[in-house]
PDB file of C-alpha atoms in Angstrom:
ATOM      1  CA  MET A   1     108.472 186.516  45.798  1.00  0.00           C
ATOM      2  CA  LEU A   2     106.112 183.565  46.003  1.00  0.00           C
ATOM      3  CA  GLU A   3     104.387 182.733  49.278  1.00  0.00           C
ATOM      4  CA  CYS A   4     104.370 178.960  49.793  1.00  0.00           C
ATOM      5  CA  HIS A   5     102.791 176.895  52.557  1.00  0.00           C
ATOM      6  CA  VAL A   6     104.923 173.862  53.397  1.00  0.00           C
ATOM      7  CA  THR A   7     105.371 171.339  56.210  1.00  0.00           C
ATOM      8  CA  CYS A   8     108.484 171.486  58.382  1.00  0.00           C
ATOM      9  CA  PRO A   9     110.490 168.241  57.994  1.00  0.00           C
ATOM     10  CA  TYR A  10     111.388 168.375  61.714  1.00  0.00           C
ATOM     11  CA  CYS A  11     108.267 169.279  63.689  1.00  0.00           C
ATOM     12  CA  GLY A  12     105.584 168.616  61.058  1.00  0.00           C
ATOM     13  CA  GLU A  13     103.951 172.029  61.487  1.00  0.00           C
ATOM     14  CA  SER A  14     102.597 173.969  58.524  1.00  0.00           C
ATOM     15  CA  ILE A  15     104.775 177.033  57.879  1.00  0.00           C
ATOM     16  CA  GLU A  16     104.974 179.765  55.269  1.00  0.00           C
ATOM     17  CA  ILE A  17     108.139 180.454  53.304  1.00  0.00           C
ATOM     18  CA  LEU A  18     108.957 183.011  50.622  1.00  0.00           C
ATOM     19  CA  VAL A  19     110.575 181.772  47.412  1.00  0.00           C
ATOM     20  CA  ASP A  20     112.391 184.154  45.066  1.00  0.00           C
ATOM     21  CA  ASP A  21     110.630 183.729  41.720  1.00  0.00           C
ATOM     22  CA  SER A  22     113.111 185.966  39.854  1.00  0.00           C
ATOM     23  CA  VAL A  23     115.556 183.036  39.547  1.00  0.00           C
ATOM     24  CA  SER A  24     114.739 179.609  38.117  1.00  0.00           C
ATOM     25  CA  ASP A  25     116.578 177.551  40.766  1.00  0.00           C
ATOM     26  CA  SER A  26     117.529 178.371  44.332  1.00  0.00           C
ATOM     27  CA  ASP A  27     119.093 176.430  47.190  1.00  0.00           C
ATOM     28  CA  TYR A  28     119.193 178.032  50.626  1.00  0.00           C
ATOM     29  CA  TYR A  29     118.539 177.503  54.337  1.00  0.00           C
ATOM     30  CA  GLU A  30     115.603 178.934  56.245  1.00  0.00           C
ATOM     31  CA  ASP A  31     114.755 178.384  59.911  1.00  0.00           C
ATOM     32  CA  CYS A  32     111.364 176.919  60.799  1.00  0.00           C
ATOM     33  CA  SER A  33     109.193 179.631  62.344  1.00  0.00           C
ATOM     34  CA  VAL A  34     107.850 177.080  64.881  1.00  0.00           C
ATOM     35  CA  CYS A  35     110.797 174.916  66.017  1.00  0.00           C
ATOM     36  CA  CYS A  36     113.647 177.177  64.744  1.00  0.00           C
ATOM     37  CA  ARG A  37     115.560 174.283  63.144  1.00  0.00           C
ATOM     38  CA  PRO A  38     117.390 174.877  59.839  1.00  0.00           C
ATOM     39  CA  ILE A  39     115.562 173.653  56.723  1.00  0.00           C
ATOM     40  CA  ARG A  40     117.355 173.313  53.393  1.00  0.00           C
ATOM     41  CA  VAL A  41     115.038 174.685  50.706  1.00  0.00           C
ATOM     42  CA  GLN A  42     115.562 173.680  47.078  1.00  0.00           C
ATOM     43  CA  ALA A  43     113.134 175.532  44.810  1.00  0.00           C
ATOM     44  CA  SER A  44     112.643 175.450  41.046  1.00  0.00           C
ATOM     45  CA  ILE A  45     110.452 177.904  39.145  1.00  0.00           C
ATOM     46  CA  ASP A  46     109.238 176.923  35.671  1.00  0.00           C
ATOM     47  CA  VAL A  47     108.532 179.298  32.765  1.00  0.00           C
ATOM     48  CA  GLU A  48     104.820 179.429  33.634  1.00  0.00           C
ATOM     49  CA  GLY A  49     105.539 180.512  37.205  1.00  0.00           C
ATOM     50  CA  GLY A  50     104.887 177.125  38.808  1.00  0.00           C
ATOM     51  CA  CYS A  51     107.012 176.224  41.794  1.00  0.00           C
ATOM     52  CA  GLN A  52     108.476 172.905  42.913  1.00  0.00           C
ATOM     53  CA  ILE A  53     109.909 172.858  46.432  1.00  0.00           C
ATOM     54  CA  VAL A  54     111.997 170.206  48.157  1.00  0.00           C
ATOM     55  CA  LEU A  55     112.570 170.565  51.913  1.00  0.00           C
ATOM     56  CA  LEU A  56     115.420 168.686  53.545  1.00  0.00           C
ATOM     57  CA  ARG A  57     116.526 168.312  57.119  1.00  0.00           C
ATOM     58  CA  ASP A  58     120.029 169.608  57.814  1.00  0.00           C
ATOM     59  CA  ASP A  59     121.123 166.045  58.668  1.00  0.00           C
ATOM     60  CA  GLU A  60     120.001 164.540  55.322  1.00  0.00           C
TER      61      GLU A  60
END
């Protein structure tokens, strides 16, 4: 699991999420640890272990 620091698309607070690096692409929901709103997380892991994360509001 990769620990990633991101910004909540709702409240703007910096939060920490865990991304499963055993799969190349993942798409899941995780609640913000500050405002508790659902965030859609789209993560891609490349062959070198780099991570690209897209965070979307549930209403997008």
